Amino acid sequence: MNQLQTSSNNAVSGLNGSNLAQIKTQFVNFLGGAVASTNTMISGVQSAGAPSVPNGRAISQGLVSGLQGIQSAFVQAQTQAQALPADSPTALSNGAQGLANSLENAGNQVKTSLNALNQRYPSAELQAALKNQAACQSLNK
């Protein structure tokens, strides 16, 4: 999740230059990649199934739900990015920044939901597993 947020910030800060159509395309493509990444995460969680801990099914469903929320935000942002004007640097930059802000808000909502899920169904075993997996390090912050 943090990697996607960093990529989002980098994509928006990289909206400089003179070929606005190319800049817009790069931004739309970034969002398409974010959609694909979240789809992969959702599929991975669903394929893994419920962890064999108390409330494992509820934890898995909550995680999938949170990921689907951010995936939906990326789909919406990609659609909106495709509609951004490519004839005004200011309009393109402002529109992209607005989308980045919306994505940041969506990410914060997902993080809040996941934290609430963790508080509702605490699992020392899952926390230990998250700590020991490099791919999960950013989720522990």
PDB file of C-alpha atoms in Angstrom:
ATOM      1  CA  MET A   1       0.000   0.000   0.000  1.00  0.00           C
ATOM      2  CA  ASN A   2       2.804   2.426   0.866  1.00  0.00           C
ATOM      3  CA  GLN A   3       4.533   1.543  -2.415  1.00  0.00           C
ATOM      4  CA  LEU A   4       1.394   2.509  -4.339  1.00  0.00           C
ATOM      5  CA  GLN A   5       1.146   5.788  -2.429  1.00  0.00           C
ATOM      6  CA  THR A   6       4.793   6.595  -3.154  1.00  0.00           C
ATOM      7  CA  SER A   7       4.295   5.735  -6.818  1.00  0.00           C
ATOM      8  CA  SER A   8       1.239   7.980  -6.886  1.00  0.00           C
ATOM      9  CA  ASN A   9       3.157  10.906  -5.430  1.00  0.00           C
ATOM     10  CA  ASN A  10       6.000  10.323  -7.887  1.00  0.00           C
ATOM     11  CA  ALA A  11       3.593  10.133 -10.826  1.00  0.00           C
ATOM     12  CA  VAL A  12       2.002  13.469  -9.901  1.00  0.00           C
ATOM     13  CA  SER A  13       5.333  15.187  -9.240  1.00  0.00           C
ATOM     14  CA  GLY A  14       6.543  13.898 -12.633  1.00  0.00           C
ATOM     15  CA  LEU A  15       3.802  15.768 -14.488  1.00  0.00           C
ATOM     16  CA  ASN A  16       6.197  18.295 -15.944  1.00  0.00           C
ATOM     17  CA  GLY A  17       7.287  18.772 -19.505  1.00  0.00           C
ATOM     18  CA  SER A  18       5.894  19.930 -22.777  1.00  0.00           C
ATOM     19  CA  ASN A  19       4.225  16.818 -24.209  1.00  0.00           C
ATOM     20  CA  LEU A  20       1.004  16.937 -22.234  1.00  0.00           C
ATOM     21  CA  ALA A  21      -0.599  14.017 -24.067  1.00  0.00           C
ATOM     22  CA  GLN A  22       2.370  11.819 -23.143  1.00  0.00           C
ATOM     23  CA  ILE A  23       2.291  12.983 -19.515  1.00  0.00           C
ATOM     24  CA  LYS A  24      -1.430  12.250 -19.321  1.00  0.00           C
ATOM     25  CA  THR A  25      -0.892   8.804 -20.856  1.00  0.00           C
ATOM     26  CA  GLN A  26       1.830   8.023 -18.313  1.00  0.00           C
ATOM     27  CA  PHE A  27      -0.490   9.011 -15.471  1.00  0.00           C
ATOM     28  CA  VAL A  28      -3.369   6.925 -16.852  1.00  0.00           C
ATOM     29  CA  ASN A  29      -0.974   3.988 -17.318  1.00  0.00           C
ATOM     30  CA  PHE A  30       0.283   4.349 -13.734  1.00  0.00           C
ATOM     31  CA  LEU A  31      -3.306   4.140 -12.499  1.00  0.00           C
ATOM     32  CA  GLY A  32      -3.895   1.095 -14.695  1.00  0.00           C
ATOM     33  CA  GLY A  33      -0.872  -0.530 -13.067  1.00  0.00           C
ATOM     34  CA  ALA A  34      -2.259   0.319  -9.629  1.00  0.00           C
ATOM     35  CA  VAL A  35      -5.563  -1.332 -10.555  1.00  0.00           C
ATOM     36  CA  ALA A  36      -3.697  -4.431 -11.713  1.00  0.00           C
ATOM     37  CA  SER A  37      -1.579  -4.496  -8.529  1.00  0.00           C
ATOM     38  CA  THR A  38      -4.594  -4.297  -6.252  1.00  0.00           C
ATOM     39  CA  ASN A  39      -6.340  -6.996  -8.306  1.00  0.00           C
ATOM     40  CA  THR A  40      -3.278  -9.193  -7.753  1.00  0.00           C
ATOM     41  CA  MET A  41      -3.344  -8.496  -4.014  1.00  0.00           C
ATOM     42  CA  ILE A  42      -7.064  -9.317  -3.813  1.00  0.00           C
ATOM     43  CA  SER A  43      -6.575 -12.548  -5.752  1.00  0.00           C
ATOM     44  CA  GLY A  44      -3.642 -13.488  -3.523  1.00  0.00           C
ATOM     45  CA  VAL A  45      -5.616 -13.005  -0.328  1.00  0.00           C
ATOM     46  CA  GLN A  46      -8.596 -14.895  -1.742  1.00  0.00           C
ATOM     47  CA  SER A  47      -6.360 -17.732  -2.958  1.00  0.00           C
ATOM     48  CA  ALA A  48      -4.659 -17.982   0.420  1.00  0.00           C
ATOM     49  CA  GLY A  49      -8.031 -18.474   2.061  1.00  0.00           C
ATOM     50  CA  ALA A  50      -8.869 -17.809   5.658  1.00  0.00           C
ATOM     51  CA  PRO A  51      -5.965 -18.111   8.073  1.00  0.00           C
ATOM     52  CA  SER A  52      -6.350 -20.877  10.641  1.00  0.00           C
ATOM     53  CA  VAL A  53      -6.700 -18.506  13.582  1.00  0.00           C
ATOM     54  CA  PRO A  54      -9.803 -17.504  15.525  1.00  0.00           C
ATOM     55  CA  ASN A  55     -11.994 -15.302  13.287  1.00  0.00           C
ATOM     56  CA  GLY A  56      -9.749 -16.136  10.324  1.00  0.00           C
ATOM     57  CA  ARG A  57     -12.614 -15.953   7.828  1.00  0.00           C
ATOM     58  CA  ALA A  58     -13.723 -12.515   9.106  1.00  0.00           C
ATOM     59  CA  ILE A  59     -10.133 -11.265   8.998  1.00  0.00           C
ATOM     60  CA  SER A  60      -9.670 -12.497   5.430  1.00  0.00           C
ATOM     61  CA  GLN A  61     -12.997 -11.018   4.313  1.00  0.00           C
ATOM     62  CA  GLY A  62     -12.155  -7.691   5.969  1.00  0.00           C
ATOM     63  CA  LEU A  63      -8.790  -7.566   4.232  1.00  0.00           C
ATOM     64  CA  VAL A  64     -10.362  -8.351   0.859  1.00  0.00           C
ATOM     65  CA  SER A  65     -13.005  -5.699   1.466  1.00  0.00           C
ATOM     66  CA  GLY A  66     -10.354  -3.091   2.270  1.00  0.00           C
ATOM     67  CA  LEU A  67      -8.356  -3.969  -0.829  1.00  0.00           C
ATOM     68  CA  GLN A  68     -11.489  -3.827  -2.960  1.00  0.00           C
ATOM     69  CA  GLY A  69     -12.117  -0.324  -1.603  1.00  0.00           C
ATOM     70  CA  ILE A  70      -8.750   0.977  -2.758  1.00  0.00           C
ATOM     71  CA  GLN A  71      -9.033  -0.942  -6.035  1.00  0.00           C
ATOM     72  CA  SER A  72     -12.342   0.796  -6.690  1.00  0.00           C
ATOM     73  CA  ALA A  73     -10.709   4.167  -5.968  1.00  0.00           C
ATOM     74  CA  PHE A  74      -7.954   3.396  -8.506  1.00  0.00           C
ATOM     75  CA  VAL A  75     -10.514   2.375 -11.149  1.00  0.00           C
ATOM     76  CA  GLN A  76     -12.430   5.609 -10.587  1.00  0.00           C
ATOM     77  CA  ALA A  77      -9.238   7.684 -10.674  1.00  0.00           C
ATOM     78  CA  GLN A  78      -8.127   6.018 -13.911  1.00  0.00           C
ATOM     79  CA  THR A  79     -11.463   6.857 -15.530  1.00  0.00           C
ATOM     80  CA  GLN A  80     -11.217  10.443 -14.314  1.00  0.00           C
ATOM     81  CA  ALA A  81      -7.579  10.710 -15.453  1.00  0.00           C
ATOM     82  CA  GLN A  82      -8.593   9.666 -18.969  1.00  0.00           C
ATOM     83  CA  ALA A  83     -10.945  12.665 -19.019  1.00  0.00           C
ATOM     84  CA  LEU A  84      -8.292  15.186 -17.951  1.00  0.00           C
ATOM     85  CA  PRO A  85      -7.467  17.850 -20.526  1.00  0.00           C
ATOM     86  CA  ALA A  86      -4.164  17.431 -22.362  1.00  0.00           C
ATOM     87  CA  ASP A  87      -4.076  20.990 -23.695  1.00  0.00           C
ATOM     88  CA  SER A  88      -3.344  22.914 -20.500  1.00  0.00           C
ATOM     89  CA  PRO A  89      -0.401  22.175 -18.188  1.00  0.00           C
ATOM     90  CA  THR A  90      -2.164  23.854 -15.274  1.00  0.00           C
ATOM     91  CA  ALA A  91      -5.452  22.004 -15.772  1.00  0.00           C
ATOM     92  CA  LEU A  92      -3.686  18.664 -16.193  1.00  0.00           C
ATOM     93  CA  SER A  93      -1.489  19.204 -13.150  1.00  0.00           C
ATOM     94  CA  ASN A  94      -4.375  20.432 -10.986  1.00  0.00           C
ATOM     95  CA  GLY A  95      -6.581  17.535 -12.089  1.00  0.00           C
ATOM     96  CA  ALA A  96      -3.854  14.988 -11.411  1.00  0.00           C
ATOM     97  CA  GLN A  97      -3.151  16.519  -8.008  1.00  0.00           C
ATOM     98  CA  GLY A  98      -6.851  16.355  -7.164  1.00  0.00           C
ATOM     99  CA  LEU A  99      -6.908  12.677  -8.107  1.00  0.00           C
ATOM    100  CA  ALA A 100      -3.785  12.039  -6.012  1.00  0.00           C
ATOM    101  CA  ASN A 101      -5.474  13.699  -3.041  1.00  0.00           C
ATOM    102  CA  SER A 102      -8.580  11.557  -3.554  1.00  0.00           C
ATOM    103  CA  LEU A 103      -6.430   8.431  -3.681  1.00  0.00           C
ATOM    104  CA  GLU A 104      -4.608   9.464  -0.525  1.00  0.00           C
ATOM    105  CA  ASN A 105      -7.961   9.897   1.236  1.00  0.00           C
ATOM    106  CA  ALA A 106      -9.124   6.489  -0.020  1.00  0.00           C
ATOM    107  CA  GLY A 107      -5.873   4.938   1.187  1.00  0.00           C
ATOM    108  CA  ASN A 108      -6.321   6.509   4.609  1.00  0.00           C
ATOM    109  CA  GLN A 109      -9.877   5.138   4.806  1.00  0.00           C
ATOM    110  CA  VAL A 110      -8.629   1.660   3.948  1.00  0.00           C
ATOM    111  CA  LYS A 111      -5.864   1.941   6.528  1.00  0.00           C
ATOM    112  CA  THR A 112      -8.423   2.994   9.153  1.00  0.00           C
ATOM    113  CA  SER A 113     -10.630   0.034   8.205  1.00  0.00           C
ATOM    114  CA  LEU A 114      -7.730  -2.389   8.423  1.00  0.00           C
ATOM    115  CA  ASN A 115      -6.655  -0.983  11.785  1.00  0.00           C
ATOM    116  CA  ALA A 116     -10.234  -1.385  13.059  1.00  0.00           C
ATOM    117  CA  LEU A 117     -10.219  -4.965  11.764  1.00  0.00           C
ATOM    118  CA  ASN A 118      -6.978  -5.618  13.616  1.00  0.00           C
ATOM    119  CA  GLN A 119      -8.434  -4.184  16.829  1.00  0.00           C
ATOM    120  CA  ARG A 120     -11.652  -6.156  16.490  1.00  0.00           C
ATOM    121  CA  TYR A 121      -9.907  -9.464  15.762  1.00  0.00           C
ATOM    122  CA  PRO A 122      -6.434  -9.251  17.299  1.00  0.00           C
ATOM    123  CA  SER A 123      -4.213 -12.216  16.507  1.00  0.00           C
ATOM    124  CA  ALA A 124      -0.714 -12.500  17.892  1.00  0.00           C
ATOM    125  CA  GLU A 125      -0.038 -15.287  15.395  1.00  0.00           C
ATOM    126  CA  LEU A 126      -0.973 -13.123  12.399  1.00  0.00           C
ATOM    127  CA  GLN A 127       0.981 -10.160  13.774  1.00  0.00           C
ATOM    128  CA  ALA A 128       4.071 -12.352  14.096  1.00  0.00           C
ATOM    129  CA  ALA A 129       3.586 -13.643  10.549  1.00  0.00           C
ATOM    130  CA  LEU A 130       3.239 -10.081   9.212  1.00  0.00           C
ATOM    131  CA  LYS A 131       6.402  -8.979  11.001  1.00  0.00           C
ATOM    132  CA  ASN A 132       8.388 -11.847   9.531  1.00  0.00           C
ATOM    133  CA  GLN A 133       7.302 -11.330   5.914  1.00  0.00           C
ATOM    134  CA  ALA A 134       9.224  -8.679   3.977  1.00  0.00           C
ATOM    135  CA  ALA A 135       6.244  -8.098   1.666  1.00  0.00           C
ATOM    136  CA  CYS A 136       4.114  -7.170   4.686  1.00  0.00           C
ATOM    137  CA  GLN A 137       6.537  -4.751   6.345  1.00  0.00           C
ATOM    138  CA  SER A 138       4.749  -1.661   5.044  1.00  0.00           C
ATOM    139  CA  LEU A 139       1.454  -2.872   6.550  1.00  0.00           C
ATOM    140  CA  ASN A 140       2.955  -2.741  10.039  1.00  0.00           C
ATOM    141  CA  LYS A 141       3.540   1.025   9.988  1.00  0.00           C
TER     142      LYS A 141
END
